[in-house]
Amino acid sequence: GRIGWLRGAIGAGFAIALTALIGRLALGSDPALPWLVASMGASAVLVFVLPASPLAQPWPVFGSHLVAAAIGVGVHAVLGATWLSAGLSVGLAIAAMSLLRCLHPPAGGTVLLTALSSPGVAAAGLGFLVMPLALNVLVLLGAGVAWNRLTGHSYPHHAPPQPVQPDWIGHIEDSDLDAVLAEWDEVLDVSREDLAALVQAVEGKVRARRAATVSAPRR
C-alpha cells in the first residue's frame, strides 16, 4: 500500500536500536572501537525495506561485510590510510563480493572504515571482524528474519510457487502486472516500468518462437 514503507521503517529502527544496545553491552566502556558500525544503517534499509532483493539476503549481508572488512585491514596494513588505499580497497571488495556471490552495497562503507581506519580499529586488526562487526551483522540479520516473518514477508526470500500454466499465447495487461505486485506485497528493487518492459520483451520472444515453429517446413 501507500504506507508499505512504514513496516520497514519501524522494523529497521528497532533492529538498529537492538544492534547498538547489544554491541554497547558487549564492548563495555572500551572507547577504541565503535559498538555500532555505521554501515549497518545502510544494510538495515535493504533488509527491512527490500527483503526480496538479492542484495538483502543473509549471505550477501554477512559475507560482504566480513570480506570487505578483511580486505580493508589488509590494504591498510600495506599502504596505510591513503587515497590509494581507499580506491584499491573498494575495487578489491567489489571484485571479491562478486566472485563470492555476496554483493551488498553497504559493505563499500565497511571496507573504507577498515582501510582508512582509526587507531582503535587499526589496533584491533582482524579482531574487528569478530567484535563488533560480526556481532552487529548477526543481530541485524536475526532481527530481520524475525521482523519480516512476523509481518508476513518471506526472509530469506523465496519467490511464491506458481502453478504450471498450459501453453498460452496472449498479452499481459498493465492491470495484470499491478494485480500480481499487489498480491505479492513486496518492494522490488526494479521499477514497475522496467518490469513491464521485461515482461513485454519476454512476450515478444515467445511470439517469435511460436511464429518460427509454425512457419518451419515439416519433414
PDB file of C-alpha atoms in Angstrom:
ATOM      1  CA  GLY A   1       0.000   0.000   0.000  1.00  0.00           C
ATOM      2  CA  ARG A   2       0.927   3.667   0.113  1.00  0.00           C
ATOM      3  CA  ILE A   3       2.472   3.339   3.547  1.00  0.00           C
ATOM      4  CA  GLY A   4       4.147  -0.012   2.938  1.00  0.00           C
ATOM      5  CA  TRP A   5       7.429   1.701   3.781  1.00  0.00           C
ATOM      6  CA  LEU A   6       6.224   2.143   7.357  1.00  0.00           C
ATOM      7  CA  ARG A   7       6.665  -1.562   8.112  1.00  0.00           C
ATOM      8  CA  GLY A   8      10.282  -1.374   7.015  1.00  0.00           C
ATOM      9  CA  ALA A   9      10.949   1.889   8.830  1.00  0.00           C
ATOM     10  CA  ILE A  10       9.662   0.583  12.152  1.00  0.00           C
ATOM     11  CA  GLY A  11      11.492  -2.721  11.805  1.00  0.00           C
ATOM     12  CA  ALA A  12      14.779  -1.084  10.839  1.00  0.00           C
ATOM     13  CA  GLY A  13      14.526   1.355  13.724  1.00  0.00           C
ATOM     14  CA  PHE A  14      14.006  -1.399  16.279  1.00  0.00           C
ATOM     15  CA  ALA A  15      16.744  -3.550  14.726  1.00  0.00           C
ATOM     16  CA  ILE A  16      19.362  -0.803  14.754  1.00  0.00           C
ATOM     17  CA  ALA A  17      18.496   0.100  18.345  1.00  0.00           C
ATOM     18  CA  LEU A  18      18.820  -3.563  19.374  1.00  0.00           C
ATOM     19  CA  THR A  19      22.085  -3.972  17.444  1.00  0.00           C
ATOM     20  CA  ALA A  20      23.517  -0.859  19.074  1.00  0.00           C
ATOM     21  CA  LEU A  21      22.416  -1.949  22.552  1.00  0.00           C
ATOM     22  CA  ILE A  22      23.936  -5.422  22.264  1.00  0.00           C
ATOM     23  CA  GLY A  23      27.129  -4.008  20.769  1.00  0.00           C
ATOM     24  CA  ARG A  24      27.383  -1.485  23.589  1.00  0.00           C
ATOM     25  CA  LEU A  25      26.898  -4.152  26.235  1.00  0.00           C
ATOM     26  CA  ALA A  26      29.416  -6.475  24.582  1.00  0.00           C
ATOM     27  CA  LEU A  27      32.155  -3.845  24.269  1.00  0.00           C
ATOM     28  CA  GLY A  28      31.572  -2.299  27.668  1.00  0.00           C
ATOM     29  CA  SER A  29      33.279   1.023  28.206  1.00  0.00           C
ATOM     30  CA  ASP A  30      36.008   0.499  25.572  1.00  0.00           C
ATOM     31  CA  PRO A  31      36.038   3.759  23.572  1.00  0.00           C
ATOM     32  CA  ALA A  32      38.522   2.499  20.980  1.00  0.00           C
ATOM     33  CA  LEU A  33      36.032   0.545  18.877  1.00  0.00           C
ATOM     34  CA  PRO A  34      32.584   1.576  17.603  1.00  0.00           C
ATOM     35  CA  TRP A  35      29.869  -0.505  19.212  1.00  0.00           C
ATOM     36  CA  LEU A  36      27.722   0.076  16.115  1.00  0.00           C
ATOM     37  CA  VAL A  37      29.334   0.008  12.669  1.00  0.00           C
ATOM     38  CA  ALA A  38      27.819   2.847  10.639  1.00  0.00           C
ATOM     39  CA  SER A  39      27.227   0.740   7.524  1.00  0.00           C
ATOM     40  CA  MET A  40      24.661  -1.313   9.464  1.00  0.00           C
ATOM     41  CA  GLY A  41      22.243   1.552   8.860  1.00  0.00           C
ATOM     42  CA  ALA A  42      22.517   1.062   5.095  1.00  0.00           C
ATOM     43  CA  SER A  43      22.158  -2.699   5.472  1.00  0.00           C
ATOM     44  CA  ALA A  44      19.002  -2.194   7.515  1.00  0.00           C
ATOM     45  CA  VAL A  45      17.401  -0.276   4.636  1.00  0.00           C
ATOM     46  CA  LEU A  46      17.835  -3.285   2.366  1.00  0.00           C
ATOM     47  CA  VAL A  47      16.938  -5.994   4.891  1.00  0.00           C
ATOM     48  CA  PHE A  48      13.789  -4.292   6.172  1.00  0.00           C
ATOM     49  CA  VAL A  49      12.529  -2.278   3.198  1.00  0.00           C
ATOM     50  CA  LEU A  50      13.683  -4.523   0.330  1.00  0.00           C
ATOM     51  CA  PRO A  51      13.712  -8.035   1.856  1.00  0.00           C
ATOM     52  CA  ALA A  52      13.059  -9.611  -1.561  1.00  0.00           C
ATOM     53  CA  SER A  53      16.178  -8.073  -3.100  1.00  0.00           C
ATOM     54  CA  PRO A  54      19.072 -10.440  -3.904  1.00  0.00           C
ATOM     55  CA  LEU A  55      21.322  -7.783  -2.315  1.00  0.00           C
ATOM     56  CA  ALA A  56      19.485  -8.103   1.008  1.00  0.00           C
ATOM     57  CA  GLN A  57      19.693 -11.862   1.566  1.00  0.00           C
ATOM     58  CA  PRO A  58      21.582 -13.252   4.574  1.00  0.00           C
ATOM     59  CA  TRP A  59      24.708 -14.466   2.770  1.00  0.00           C
ATOM     60  CA  PRO A  60      25.278 -11.198   0.892  1.00  0.00           C
ATOM     61  CA  VAL A  61      24.752  -9.219   4.108  1.00  0.00           C
ATOM     62  CA  PHE A  62      27.010 -11.365   6.279  1.00  0.00           C
ATOM     63  CA  GLY A  63      29.644 -12.348   3.744  1.00  0.00           C
ATOM     64  CA  SER A  64      30.062  -8.915   2.218  1.00  0.00           C
ATOM     65  CA  HIS A  65      30.771  -7.066   5.453  1.00  0.00           C
ATOM     66  CA  LEU A  66      33.324  -9.580   6.681  1.00  0.00           C
ATOM     67  CA  VAL A  67      35.070  -9.949   3.307  1.00  0.00           C
ATOM     68  CA  ALA A  68      35.172  -6.181   2.814  1.00  0.00           C
ATOM     69  CA  ALA A  69      36.477  -5.563   6.319  1.00  0.00           C
ATOM     70  CA  ALA A  70      39.230  -8.160   5.872  1.00  0.00           C
ATOM     71  CA  ILE A  71      40.297  -6.557   2.602  1.00  0.00           C
ATOM     72  CA  GLY A  72      40.362  -3.137   4.244  1.00  0.00           C
ATOM     73  CA  VAL A  73      42.510  -4.415   7.099  1.00  0.00           C
ATOM     74  CA  GLY A  74      44.952  -5.952   4.615  1.00  0.00           C
ATOM     75  CA  VAL A  75      45.189  -2.859   2.451  1.00  0.00           C
ATOM     76  CA  HIS A  76      45.692  -0.638   5.493  1.00  0.00           C
ATOM     77  CA  ALA A  77      48.485  -2.888   6.752  1.00  0.00           C
ATOM     78  CA  VAL A  78      50.338  -2.487   3.438  1.00  0.00           C
ATOM     79  CA  LEU A  79      49.572   1.090   2.389  1.00  0.00           C
ATOM     80  CA  GLY A  80      48.268   2.826   5.484  1.00  0.00           C
ATOM     81  CA  ALA A  81      45.401   5.332   5.326  1.00  0.00           C
ATOM     82  CA  THR A  82      45.918   6.961   1.917  1.00  0.00           C
ATOM     83  CA  TRP A  83      43.892   7.949  -1.120  1.00  0.00           C
ATOM     84  CA  LEU A  84      45.273   4.873  -2.874  1.00  0.00           C
ATOM     85  CA  SER A  85      44.114   2.665  -0.013  1.00  0.00           C
ATOM     86  CA  ALA A  86      40.583   3.986  -0.419  1.00  0.00           C
ATOM     87  CA  GLY A  87      40.348   3.287  -4.137  1.00  0.00           C
ATOM     88  CA  LEU A  88      42.155  -0.048  -4.077  1.00  0.00           C
ATOM     89  CA  SER A  89      40.179  -1.424  -1.140  1.00  0.00           C
ATOM     90  CA  VAL A  90      36.801  -0.570  -2.654  1.00  0.00           C
ATOM     91  CA  GLY A  91      37.770  -2.057  -6.015  1.00  0.00           C
ATOM     92  CA  LEU A  92      39.057  -5.252  -4.419  1.00  0.00           C
ATOM     93  CA  ALA A  93      35.984  -5.520  -2.211  1.00  0.00           C
ATOM     94  CA  ILE A  94      33.630  -5.271  -5.176  1.00  0.00           C
ATOM     95  CA  ALA A  95      35.615  -7.917  -7.044  1.00  0.00           C
ATOM     96  CA  ALA A  96      35.663 -10.270  -4.057  1.00  0.00           C
ATOM     97  CA  MET A  97      31.953  -9.830  -3.320  1.00  0.00           C
ATOM     98  CA  SER A  98      31.107 -10.508  -6.958  1.00  0.00           C
ATOM     99  CA  LEU A  99      33.219 -13.666  -7.082  1.00  0.00           C
ATOM    100  CA  LEU A 100      31.789 -14.928  -3.786  1.00  0.00           C
ATOM    101  CA  ARG A 101      28.212 -14.043  -4.785  1.00  0.00           C
ATOM    102  CA  CYS A 102      27.708 -11.788  -1.782  1.00  0.00           C
ATOM    103  CA  LEU A 103      27.357  -8.368  -3.406  1.00  0.00           C
ATOM    104  CA  HIS A 104      25.926  -5.926  -0.862  1.00  0.00           C
ATOM    105  CA  PRO A 105      26.435  -2.167  -1.419  1.00  0.00           C
ATOM    106  CA  PRO A 106      26.689  -1.124   2.264  1.00  0.00           C
ATOM    107  CA  ALA A 107      29.885  -3.168   2.558  1.00  0.00           C
ATOM    108  CA  GLY A 108      31.524  -0.462   0.453  1.00  0.00           C
ATOM    109  CA  GLY A 109      31.345   1.652   3.589  1.00  0.00           C
ATOM    110  CA  THR A 110      32.733  -1.108   5.778  1.00  0.00           C
ATOM    111  CA  VAL A 111      35.828  -1.542   3.616  1.00  0.00           C
ATOM    112  CA  LEU A 112      36.604   2.170   3.877  1.00  0.00           C
ATOM    113  CA  LEU A 113      36.149   2.036   7.642  1.00  0.00           C
ATOM    114  CA  THR A 114      38.957  -0.504   7.902  1.00  0.00           C
ATOM    115  CA  ALA A 115      41.155   0.740   5.039  1.00  0.00           C
ATOM    116  CA  LEU A 116      41.124   4.288   6.443  1.00  0.00           C
ATOM    117  CA  SER A 117      40.812   3.086   9.996  1.00  0.00           C
ATOM    118  CA  SER A 118      41.044   4.982  13.252  1.00  0.00           C
ATOM    119  CA  PRO A 119      43.858   3.999  15.651  1.00  0.00           C
ATOM    120  CA  GLY A 120      41.471   1.777  17.609  1.00  0.00           C
ATOM    121  CA  VAL A 121      40.221  -0.109  14.553  1.00  0.00           C
ATOM    122  CA  ALA A 122      43.756  -0.435  13.206  1.00  0.00           C
ATOM    123  CA  ALA A 123      44.958  -1.857  16.528  1.00  0.00           C
ATOM    124  CA  ALA A 124      42.127  -4.396  16.553  1.00  0.00           C
ATOM    125  CA  GLY A 125      43.155  -5.673  13.115  1.00  0.00           C
ATOM    126  CA  LEU A 126      41.284  -8.797  12.062  1.00  0.00           C
ATOM    127  CA  GLY A 127      39.732  -8.912  15.530  1.00  0.00           C
ATOM    128  CA  PHE A 128      37.465  -6.092  14.348  1.00  0.00           C
ATOM    129  CA  LEU A 129      35.753  -8.639  12.100  1.00  0.00           C
ATOM    130  CA  VAL A 130      34.531 -10.503  15.168  1.00  0.00           C
ATOM    131  CA  MET A 131      33.854  -7.656  17.552  1.00  0.00           C
ATOM    132  CA  PRO A 132      31.955  -5.543  16.804  1.00  0.00           C
ATOM    133  CA  LEU A 133      31.364  -6.332  13.093  1.00  0.00           C
ATOM    134  CA  ALA A 134      30.192  -9.952  13.105  1.00  0.00           C
ATOM    135  CA  LEU A 135      28.130  -9.324  16.244  1.00  0.00           C
ATOM    136  CA  ASN A 136      26.434  -6.321  14.611  1.00  0.00           C
ATOM    137  CA  VAL A 137      25.646  -8.262  11.431  1.00  0.00           C
ATOM    138  CA  LEU A 138      24.286 -11.325  13.222  1.00  0.00           C
ATOM    139  CA  VAL A 139      21.993  -9.293  15.469  1.00  0.00           C
ATOM    140  CA  LEU A 140      20.731  -7.274  12.491  1.00  0.00           C
ATOM    141  CA  LEU A 141      20.068 -10.426  10.461  1.00  0.00           C
ATOM    142  CA  GLY A 142      18.329 -12.149  13.353  1.00  0.00           C
ATOM    143  CA  ALA A 143      16.073  -9.142  13.794  1.00  0.00           C
ATOM    144  CA  GLY A 144      15.473  -9.075  10.039  1.00  0.00           C
ATOM    145  CA  VAL A 145      14.342 -12.699   9.927  1.00  0.00           C
ATOM    146  CA  ALA A 146      12.054 -12.238  12.940  1.00  0.00           C
ATOM    147  CA  TRP A 147      10.505  -8.950  11.812  1.00  0.00           C
ATOM    148  CA  ASN A 148       9.931  -9.894   8.185  1.00  0.00           C
ATOM    149  CA  ARG A 149       8.311 -13.187   9.076  1.00  0.00           C
ATOM    150  CA  LEU A 150       6.241 -11.564  11.814  1.00  0.00           C
ATOM    151  CA  THR A 151       4.890  -9.051   9.287  1.00  0.00           C
ATOM    152  CA  GLY A 152       4.154 -11.672   6.622  1.00  0.00           C
ATOM    153  CA  HIS A 153       7.202 -11.325   4.373  1.00  0.00           C
ATOM    154  CA  SER A 154       9.469 -14.107   3.190  1.00  0.00           C
ATOM    155  CA  TYR A 155      13.018 -13.683   4.525  1.00  0.00           C
ATOM    156  CA  PRO A 156      15.288 -15.221   3.461  1.00  0.00           C
ATOM    157  CA  HIS A 157      13.271 -14.551   0.359  1.00  0.00           C
ATOM    158  CA  HIS A 158      11.744 -17.291  -1.780  1.00  0.00           C
ATOM    159  CA  ALA A 159       9.526 -16.439  -4.738  1.00  0.00           C
ATOM    160  CA  PRO A 160       5.949 -17.704  -4.319  1.00  0.00           C
ATOM    161  CA  PRO A 161       5.453 -21.033  -6.120  1.00  0.00           C
ATOM    162  CA  GLN A 162       3.484 -20.715  -9.326  1.00  0.00           C
ATOM    163  CA  PRO A 163       1.329 -23.421 -10.885  1.00  0.00           C
ATOM    164  CA  VAL A 164       2.478 -24.785 -14.231  1.00  0.00           C
ATOM    165  CA  GLN A 165       0.495 -22.996 -16.934  1.00  0.00           C
ATOM    166  CA  PRO A 166      -0.628 -24.647 -20.165  1.00  0.00           C
ATOM    167  CA  ASP A 167       0.742 -23.301 -23.428  1.00  0.00           C
ATOM    168  CA  TRP A 168      -0.729 -19.858 -23.867  1.00  0.00           C
ATOM    169  CA  ILE A 169      -0.090 -17.011 -26.211  1.00  0.00           C
ATOM    170  CA  GLY A 170      -1.649 -13.746 -25.278  1.00  0.00           C
ATOM    171  CA  HIS A 171      -0.830 -10.353 -23.848  1.00  0.00           C
ATOM    172  CA  ILE A 172      -0.250  -9.381 -20.231  1.00  0.00           C
ATOM    173  CA  GLU A 173      -2.010  -6.122 -19.487  1.00  0.00           C
ATOM    174  CA  ASP A 174      -0.595  -3.486 -17.129  1.00  0.00           C
ATOM    175  CA  SER A 175      -3.505  -4.210 -14.804  1.00  0.00           C
ATOM    176  CA  ASP A 176      -2.440  -7.875 -14.627  1.00  0.00           C
ATOM    177  CA  LEU A 177       1.061  -6.854 -13.564  1.00  0.00           C
ATOM    178  CA  ASP A 178      -0.298  -4.392 -10.989  1.00  0.00           C
ATOM    179  CA  ALA A 179      -2.597  -7.066  -9.554  1.00  0.00           C
ATOM    180  CA  VAL A 180       0.262  -9.555  -9.083  1.00  0.00           C
ATOM    181  CA  LEU A 181       2.506  -6.908  -7.494  1.00  0.00           C
ATOM    182  CA  ALA A 182      -0.303  -6.041  -5.087  1.00  0.00           C
ATOM    183  CA  GLU A 183      -0.794  -9.715  -4.174  1.00  0.00           C
ATOM    184  CA  TRP A 184       2.930 -10.226  -3.563  1.00  0.00           C
ATOM    185  CA  ASP A 185       3.127  -7.078  -1.398  1.00  0.00           C
ATOM    186  CA  GLU A 186       6.906  -6.839  -1.839  1.00  0.00           C
ATOM    187  CA  VAL A 187       9.053  -3.837  -2.704  1.00  0.00           C
ATOM    188  CA  LEU A 188      11.230  -4.994  -5.601  1.00  0.00           C
ATOM    189  CA  ASP A 189      14.471  -3.243  -6.493  1.00  0.00           C
ATOM    190  CA  VAL A 190      13.334  -2.748 -10.081  1.00  0.00           C
ATOM    191  CA  SER A 191      10.942  -0.082 -11.301  1.00  0.00           C
ATOM    192  CA  ARG A 192       7.452  -1.047 -12.420  1.00  0.00           C
ATOM    193  CA  GLU A 193       8.235   0.382 -15.857  1.00  0.00           C
ATOM    194  CA  ASP A 194      11.339  -1.778 -16.247  1.00  0.00           C
ATOM    195  CA  LEU A 195       9.433  -4.825 -15.012  1.00  0.00           C
ATOM    196  CA  ALA A 196       6.658  -4.194 -17.550  1.00  0.00           C
ATOM    197  CA  ALA A 197       9.264  -3.761 -20.298  1.00  0.00           C
ATOM    198  CA  LEU A 198      10.860  -7.058 -19.293  1.00  0.00           C
ATOM    199  CA  VAL A 199       7.521  -8.885 -19.441  1.00  0.00           C
ATOM    200  CA  GLN A 200       6.767  -7.400 -22.853  1.00  0.00           C
ATOM    201  CA  ALA A 201      10.210  -8.386 -24.144  1.00  0.00           C
ATOM    202  CA  VAL A 202       9.658 -11.965 -22.962  1.00  0.00           C
ATOM    203  CA  GLU A 203       6.259 -11.971 -24.668  1.00  0.00           C
ATOM    204  CA  GLY A 204       7.971 -10.867 -27.865  1.00  0.00           C
ATOM    205  CA  LYS A 205      10.445 -13.762 -27.645  1.00  0.00           C
ATOM    206  CA  VAL A 206       7.612 -16.245 -27.073  1.00  0.00           C
ATOM    207  CA  ARG A 207       5.672 -14.924 -30.060  1.00  0.00           C
ATOM    208  CA  ALA A 208       8.766 -15.028 -32.273  1.00  0.00           C
ATOM    209  CA  ARG A 209       9.481 -18.628 -31.276  1.00  0.00           C
ATOM    210  CA  ARG A 210       5.858 -19.620 -31.907  1.00  0.00           C
ATOM    211  CA  ALA A 211       5.902 -17.923 -35.290  1.00  0.00           C
ATOM    212  CA  ALA A 212       9.158 -19.678 -36.259  1.00  0.00           C
ATOM    213  CA  THR A 213       7.743 -23.042 -35.176  1.00  0.00           C
ATOM    214  CA  VAL A 214       4.550 -22.576 -37.166  1.00  0.00           C
ATOM    215  CA  SER A 215       6.356 -21.403 -40.310  1.00  0.00           C
ATOM    216  CA  ALA A 216       9.042 -24.107 -40.197  1.00  0.00           C
ATOM    217  CA  PRO A 217       8.584 -26.658 -43.039  1.00  0.00           C
ATOM    218  CA  ARG A 218       7.508 -30.077 -41.888  1.00  0.00           C
ATOM    219  CA  ARG A 219       9.515 -33.112 -42.986  1.00  0.00           C
TER     220      ARG A 219
END
